[in-house]
Coordinates of C-alpha atoms and ligand atoms in Angstrom, one line a residue:
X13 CA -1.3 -13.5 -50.4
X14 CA -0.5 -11.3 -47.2
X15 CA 1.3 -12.3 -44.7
X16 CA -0.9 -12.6 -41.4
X17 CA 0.6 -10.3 -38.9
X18 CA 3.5 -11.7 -36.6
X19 CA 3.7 -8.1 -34.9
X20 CA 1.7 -6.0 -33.7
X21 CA 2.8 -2.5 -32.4
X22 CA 3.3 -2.6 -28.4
X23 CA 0.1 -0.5 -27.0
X24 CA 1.0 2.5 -25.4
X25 CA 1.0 2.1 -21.5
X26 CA 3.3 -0.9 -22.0
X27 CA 5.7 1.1 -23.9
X28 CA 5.9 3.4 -20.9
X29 CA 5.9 0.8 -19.1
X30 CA 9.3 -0.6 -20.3
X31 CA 10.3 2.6 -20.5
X32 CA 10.1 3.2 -16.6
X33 CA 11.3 -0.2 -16.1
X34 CA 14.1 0.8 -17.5
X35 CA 14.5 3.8 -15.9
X36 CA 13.9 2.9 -12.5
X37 CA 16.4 -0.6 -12.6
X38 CA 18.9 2.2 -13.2
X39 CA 18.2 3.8 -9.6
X40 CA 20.4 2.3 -7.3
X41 CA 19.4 -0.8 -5.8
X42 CA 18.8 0.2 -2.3
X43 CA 19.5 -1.6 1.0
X44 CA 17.1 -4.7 1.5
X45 CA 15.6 -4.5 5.5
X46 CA 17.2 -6.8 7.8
X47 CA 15.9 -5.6 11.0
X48 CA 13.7 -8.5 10.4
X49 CA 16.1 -10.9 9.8
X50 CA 13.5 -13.1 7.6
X51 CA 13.6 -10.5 5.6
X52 CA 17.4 -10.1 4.7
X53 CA 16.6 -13.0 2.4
X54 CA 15.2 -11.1 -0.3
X55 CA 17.1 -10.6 -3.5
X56 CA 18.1 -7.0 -4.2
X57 CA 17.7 -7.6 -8.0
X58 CA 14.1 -8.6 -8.4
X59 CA 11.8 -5.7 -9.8
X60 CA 8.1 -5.8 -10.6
X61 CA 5.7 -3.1 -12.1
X62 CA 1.9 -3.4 -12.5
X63 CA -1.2 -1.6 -13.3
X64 CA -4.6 -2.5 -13.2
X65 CA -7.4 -0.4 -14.2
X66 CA -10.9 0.3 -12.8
X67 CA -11.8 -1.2 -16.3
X68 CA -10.1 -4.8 -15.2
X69 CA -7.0 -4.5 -17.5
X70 CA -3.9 -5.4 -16.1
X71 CA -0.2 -4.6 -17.4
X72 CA 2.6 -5.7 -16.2
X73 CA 6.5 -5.7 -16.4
X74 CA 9.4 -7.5 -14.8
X75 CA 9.1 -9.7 -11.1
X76 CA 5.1 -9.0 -11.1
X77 CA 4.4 -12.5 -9.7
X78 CA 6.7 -12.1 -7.4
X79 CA 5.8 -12.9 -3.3
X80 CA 6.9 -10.8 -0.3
X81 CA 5.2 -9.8 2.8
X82 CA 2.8 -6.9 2.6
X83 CA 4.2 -4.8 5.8
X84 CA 2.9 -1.6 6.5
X85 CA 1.0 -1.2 3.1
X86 CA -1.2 -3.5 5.6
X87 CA -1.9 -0.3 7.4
X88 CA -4.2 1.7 4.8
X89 CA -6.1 -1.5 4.2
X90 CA -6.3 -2.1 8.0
X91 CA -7.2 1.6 8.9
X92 CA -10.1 1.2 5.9
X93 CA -12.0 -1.3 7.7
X94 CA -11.5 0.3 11.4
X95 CA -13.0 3.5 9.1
X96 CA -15.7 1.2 8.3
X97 CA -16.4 -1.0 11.5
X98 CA -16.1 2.0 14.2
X99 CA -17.2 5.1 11.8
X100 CA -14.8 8.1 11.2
X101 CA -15.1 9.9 15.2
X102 CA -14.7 6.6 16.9
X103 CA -11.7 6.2 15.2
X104 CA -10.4 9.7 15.3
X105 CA -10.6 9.6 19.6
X106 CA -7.9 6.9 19.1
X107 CA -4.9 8.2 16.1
X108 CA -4.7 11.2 14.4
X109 CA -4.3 11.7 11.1
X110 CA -1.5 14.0 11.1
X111 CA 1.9 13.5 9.6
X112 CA 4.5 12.9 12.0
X113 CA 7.9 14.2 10.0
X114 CA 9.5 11.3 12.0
X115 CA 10.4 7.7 11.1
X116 CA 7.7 5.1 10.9
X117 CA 8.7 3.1 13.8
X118 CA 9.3 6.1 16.4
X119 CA 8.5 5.8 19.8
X120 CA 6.5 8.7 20.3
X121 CA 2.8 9.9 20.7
X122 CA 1.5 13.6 19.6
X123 CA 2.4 15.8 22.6
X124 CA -1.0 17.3 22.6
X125 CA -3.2 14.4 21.8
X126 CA -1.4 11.2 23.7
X127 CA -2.2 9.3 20.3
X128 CA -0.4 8.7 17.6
X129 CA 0.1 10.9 15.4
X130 CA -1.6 8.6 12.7
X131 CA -2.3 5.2 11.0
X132 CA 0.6 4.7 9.2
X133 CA 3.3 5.1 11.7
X134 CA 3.8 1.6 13.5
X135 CA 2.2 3.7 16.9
X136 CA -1.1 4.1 14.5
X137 CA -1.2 0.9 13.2
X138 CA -0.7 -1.4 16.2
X139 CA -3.9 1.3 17.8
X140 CA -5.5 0.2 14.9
X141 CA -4.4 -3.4 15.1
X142 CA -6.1 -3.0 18.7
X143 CA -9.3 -1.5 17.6
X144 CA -10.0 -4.1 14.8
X145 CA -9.3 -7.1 17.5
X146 CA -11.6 -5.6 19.6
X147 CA -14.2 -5.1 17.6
X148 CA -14.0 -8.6 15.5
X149 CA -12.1 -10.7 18.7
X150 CA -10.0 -13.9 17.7
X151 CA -11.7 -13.6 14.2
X152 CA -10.0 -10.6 13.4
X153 CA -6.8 -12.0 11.3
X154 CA -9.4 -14.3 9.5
X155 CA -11.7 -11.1 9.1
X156 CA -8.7 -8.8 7.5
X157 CA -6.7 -11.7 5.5
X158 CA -10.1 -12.4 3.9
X159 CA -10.8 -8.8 3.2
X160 CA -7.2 -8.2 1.7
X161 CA -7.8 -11.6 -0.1
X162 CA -11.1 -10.0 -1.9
X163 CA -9.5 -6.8 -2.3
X164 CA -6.7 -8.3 -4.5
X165 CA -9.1 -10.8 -6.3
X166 CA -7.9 -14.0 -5.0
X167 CA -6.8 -15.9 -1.6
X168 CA -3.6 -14.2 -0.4
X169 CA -1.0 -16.6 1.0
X170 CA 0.5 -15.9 4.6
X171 CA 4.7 -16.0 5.7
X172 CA 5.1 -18.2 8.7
X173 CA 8.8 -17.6 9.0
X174 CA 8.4 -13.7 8.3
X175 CA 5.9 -13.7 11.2
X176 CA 8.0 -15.5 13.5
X177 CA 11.0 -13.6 13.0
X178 CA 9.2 -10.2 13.4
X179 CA 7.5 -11.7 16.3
X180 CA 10.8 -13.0 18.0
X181 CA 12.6 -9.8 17.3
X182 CA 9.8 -6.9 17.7
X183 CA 11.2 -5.1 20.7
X184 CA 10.7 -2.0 19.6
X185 CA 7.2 -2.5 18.2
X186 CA 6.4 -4.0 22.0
X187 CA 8.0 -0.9 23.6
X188 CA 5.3 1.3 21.4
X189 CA 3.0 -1.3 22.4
X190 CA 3.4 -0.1 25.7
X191 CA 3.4 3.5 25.1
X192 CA 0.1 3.0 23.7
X193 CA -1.2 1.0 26.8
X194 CA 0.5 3.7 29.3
X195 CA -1.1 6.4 27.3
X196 CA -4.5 5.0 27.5
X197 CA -4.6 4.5 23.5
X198 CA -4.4 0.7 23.8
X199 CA -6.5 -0.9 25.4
X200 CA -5.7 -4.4 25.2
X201 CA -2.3 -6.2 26.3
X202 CA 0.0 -5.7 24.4
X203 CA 0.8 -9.1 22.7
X204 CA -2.9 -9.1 21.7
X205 CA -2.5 -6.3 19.5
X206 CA 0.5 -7.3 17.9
X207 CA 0.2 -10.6 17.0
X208 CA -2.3 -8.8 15.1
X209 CA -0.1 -5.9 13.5
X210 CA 2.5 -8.6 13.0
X211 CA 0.2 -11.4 11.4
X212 CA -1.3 -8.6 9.3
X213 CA 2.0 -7.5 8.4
X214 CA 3.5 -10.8 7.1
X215 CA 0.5 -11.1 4.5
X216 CA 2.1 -12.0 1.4
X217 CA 1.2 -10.2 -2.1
X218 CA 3.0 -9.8 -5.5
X219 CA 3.1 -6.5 -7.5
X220 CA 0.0 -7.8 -9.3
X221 CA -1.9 -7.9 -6.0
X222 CA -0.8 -4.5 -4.9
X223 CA -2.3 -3.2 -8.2
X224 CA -5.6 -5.0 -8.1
X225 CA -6.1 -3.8 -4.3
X226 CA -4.7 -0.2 -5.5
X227 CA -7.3 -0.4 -8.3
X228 CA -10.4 -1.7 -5.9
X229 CA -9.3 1.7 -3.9
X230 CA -9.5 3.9 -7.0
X231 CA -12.8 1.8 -7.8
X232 CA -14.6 3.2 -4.7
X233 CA -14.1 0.1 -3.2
X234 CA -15.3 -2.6 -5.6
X235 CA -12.8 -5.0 -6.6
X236 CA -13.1 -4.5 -10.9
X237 CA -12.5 -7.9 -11.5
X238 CA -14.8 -9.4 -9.4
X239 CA -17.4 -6.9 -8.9
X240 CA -17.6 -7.4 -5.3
X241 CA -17.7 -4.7 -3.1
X242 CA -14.9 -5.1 -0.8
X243 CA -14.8 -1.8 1.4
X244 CA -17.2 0.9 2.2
X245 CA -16.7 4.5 0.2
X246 CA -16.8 6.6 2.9
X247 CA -14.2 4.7 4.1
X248 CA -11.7 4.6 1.1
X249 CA -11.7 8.4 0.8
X250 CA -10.7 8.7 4.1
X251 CA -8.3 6.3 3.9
X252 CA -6.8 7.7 0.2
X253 CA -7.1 11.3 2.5
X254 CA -4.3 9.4 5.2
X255 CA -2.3 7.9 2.4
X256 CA -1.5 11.1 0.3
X257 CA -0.4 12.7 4.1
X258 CA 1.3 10.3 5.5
X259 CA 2.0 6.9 3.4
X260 CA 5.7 7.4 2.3
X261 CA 6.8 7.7 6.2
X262 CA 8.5 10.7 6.3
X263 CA 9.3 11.4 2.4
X264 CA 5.3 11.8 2.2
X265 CA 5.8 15.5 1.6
X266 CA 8.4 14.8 -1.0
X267 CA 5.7 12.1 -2.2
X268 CA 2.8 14.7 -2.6
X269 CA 4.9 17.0 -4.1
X270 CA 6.8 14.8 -6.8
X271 CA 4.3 12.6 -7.9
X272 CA 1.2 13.6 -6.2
X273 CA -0.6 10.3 -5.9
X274 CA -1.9 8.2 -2.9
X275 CA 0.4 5.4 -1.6
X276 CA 1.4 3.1 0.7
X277 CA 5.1 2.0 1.2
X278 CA 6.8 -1.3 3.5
X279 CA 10.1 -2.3 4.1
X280 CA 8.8 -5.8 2.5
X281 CA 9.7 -3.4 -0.7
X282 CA 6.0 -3.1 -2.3
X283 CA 4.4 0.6 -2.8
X284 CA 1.0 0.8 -3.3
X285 CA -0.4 3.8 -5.8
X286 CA -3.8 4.6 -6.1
X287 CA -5.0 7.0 -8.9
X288 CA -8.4 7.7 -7.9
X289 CA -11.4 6.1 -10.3
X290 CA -8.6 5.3 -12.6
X291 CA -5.8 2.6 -11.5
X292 CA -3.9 0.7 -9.3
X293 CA -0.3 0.5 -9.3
X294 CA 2.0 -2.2 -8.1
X295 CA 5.5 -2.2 -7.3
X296 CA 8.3 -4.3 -5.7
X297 CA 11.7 -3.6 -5.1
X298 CA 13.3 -4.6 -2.1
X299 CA 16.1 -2.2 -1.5
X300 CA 15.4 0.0 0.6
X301 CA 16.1 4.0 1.3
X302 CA 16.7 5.6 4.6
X303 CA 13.2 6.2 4.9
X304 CA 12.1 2.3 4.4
X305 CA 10.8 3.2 0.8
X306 CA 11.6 1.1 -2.1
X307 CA 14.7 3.3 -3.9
X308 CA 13.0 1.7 -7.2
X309 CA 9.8 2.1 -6.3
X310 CA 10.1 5.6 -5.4
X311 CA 12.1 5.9 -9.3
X312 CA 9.2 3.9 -10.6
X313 CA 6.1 6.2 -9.3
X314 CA 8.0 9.6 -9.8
X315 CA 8.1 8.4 -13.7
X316 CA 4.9 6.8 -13.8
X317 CA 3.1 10.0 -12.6
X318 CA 5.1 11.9 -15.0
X319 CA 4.9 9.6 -17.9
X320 CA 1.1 8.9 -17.4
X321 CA 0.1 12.8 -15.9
X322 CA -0.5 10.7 -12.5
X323 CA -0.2 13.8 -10.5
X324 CA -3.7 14.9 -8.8
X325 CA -3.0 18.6 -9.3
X326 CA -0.5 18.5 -12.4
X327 CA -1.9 21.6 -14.2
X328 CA -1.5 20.4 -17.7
X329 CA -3.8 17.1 -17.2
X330 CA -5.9 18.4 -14.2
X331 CA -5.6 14.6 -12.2
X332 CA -7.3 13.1 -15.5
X333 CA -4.5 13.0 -17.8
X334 CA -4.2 8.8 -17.9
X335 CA -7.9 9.3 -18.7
X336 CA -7.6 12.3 -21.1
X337 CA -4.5 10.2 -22.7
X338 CA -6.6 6.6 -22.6
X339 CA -10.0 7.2 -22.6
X340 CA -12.9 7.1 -25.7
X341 CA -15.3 9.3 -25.1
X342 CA -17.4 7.3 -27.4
X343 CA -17.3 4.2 -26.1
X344 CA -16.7 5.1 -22.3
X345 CA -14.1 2.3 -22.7
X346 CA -10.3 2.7 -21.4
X347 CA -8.0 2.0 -24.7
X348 CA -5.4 0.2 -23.4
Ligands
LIG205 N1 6.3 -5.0 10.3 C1 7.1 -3.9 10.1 C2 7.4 -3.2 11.4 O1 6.6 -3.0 12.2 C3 6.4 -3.0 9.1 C4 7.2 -1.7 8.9 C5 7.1 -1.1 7.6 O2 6.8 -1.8 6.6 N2 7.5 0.1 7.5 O3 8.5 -2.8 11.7

């Protein structure tokens, strides 16, 4: 009588996937921040990969289940439902959406403008932390916690000691703070808005969240899993637009060029991929590189898109290659 299989061959993406694991723990490990002291208490070691389809599959490797705060990946997510509450022009009298080639937490506005230069630099997101606190009052956290909370599928949990030591130690976000209030771009004092930025900011999320949020962006919106529409379209492709500029601070040129997907970076040590219509991808790392991307992260996504054909104008695979490589034209189904 045969044997009833013990084994059955790994399926494809999680061969890559071990494969990049792999890869990528060889990277150095990075510095872990410690400007926010609460966060110094990560451990360097701890890696975590996953990706989660538009179909509702999720794969995953290493530390996937692993907390840490959100940071500025917050910032997409938060400029996505100013997009949506204020429409595109409101918005657009109050950041720009132009890369700045400086760090994220520069104390600067466009020289032309008087607004930052856009959403993802700390000046962008504390405008934005402004406009949404405006708009939605003292139920703003509530409001954007619960939409983060849909977008990954479940209730996200919230670091009280994160948020008090960025809180107690934030000088220089306060100093932008007031840039923004002496440049007319803020409107509200300046503790209002960042107890907003810094609540939204200390949002905590796993790998496996990043990629279910990633892969409600690539789904137009709608979390797969769920089927709930979490933000409006118009919205995400603006916001997608932002990320590909400007979401690796000031390696976001690099970022386009190398692996040529749209994604969100913070010094918490998550990136946040999106491959439009396709997937989500997660990652966490917590060292850090000059820039305040995760060193693994970054090792991670450049061999992803490779691997995978991730890369929205890679020649060969034309943006669709995990599709091409994946999908059955017969049964419109993603063979994972
Ligand atoms: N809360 C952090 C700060 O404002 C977020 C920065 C980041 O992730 N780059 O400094």
């Amino acid at each position: 009588m045969a044997e009833s299989p013990t084994h059955t061959d790994p399926q494809p993406i999680d061969a890559i996937l071990s494969d990049v694991y792999r890869q990528s723990l060889a990277a150095d490990v990075g510095s872990v921040a410690d400007y926010i002291p609460e966060l110094s208490k990560a451990d360097p070691a701890n890696m975590g990969i996953a990706i989660a389809t538009v179909g509702g599959q999720l794969h995953t490797i290493g530390d996937a289940e692993t907390l840490f705060t959100i940071q500025s990946i917050s910032k997409a997510l938060t400029f996505c439902l100013a997009l949506e509450r204020l429409g595109r022009d409101a918005v657009s009298q109050r950041v720009g959406v132009e890369p700045s080639g400086d760090p994220f937490n520069a104390i600067e506005l466009h020289p032309a403008t008087r607004r930052p230069y856009n959403p993802m630099v700390n000046a962008g997101a504390i405008t934005v932390a402004g406009i949404l606190r405006d708009a939605f009052g003292a139920d703003a956290f509530e409001i954007v916690h619960q939409r983060f909370s849909m977008a990954a599928g479940r209730t996200l949990s919230f670091n009280e000691a994160v948020f008090k030591s960025e809180e107690e130690t934030g000088h220089r976000n306060r100093g932008i703070a007031h840039l923004l209030i002496g440049a007319g771009a803020l409107e509200l004092p300046a503790d209002t808005a960042l107890d907003l930025y810094f609540r939204q900011c200390s949002i905590e999320v796993t790998a496996i969240d990043l990629a279910r949020i990633g892969a409600t962006l690539a789904n137009m919106g709608e979390n797969p899993v769920t089927g709930k529409q979490v933000f409006d379209v118009t919205a995400v492709r603006d916001t997608l637009a932002v990320m590909f500029t400007c979401g690796m601070y000031d390696y976001s040129g690099n970022w386009a060029y190398d692996v040529g997907v749209p994604a969100k970076s913070g010094v918490g040590g998550g990136i946040m991929g999106v491959v439009s219509r396709q997937l989500g991808i997660g990652s966490y790392a917590p060292g850090l590189d000059p820039n305040g991307n995760s060193v693994r992260g970054v090792a991670t996504f450049r061999a992803l898109s490779d691997e995978l054909g991730l890369h929205a104008f890679d020649p060969t695979n034309a943006g669709s290659g995990f599709i091409r490589t994946f999908f059955d034209r017969n049964t419109g189904d993603v063979r994972l």
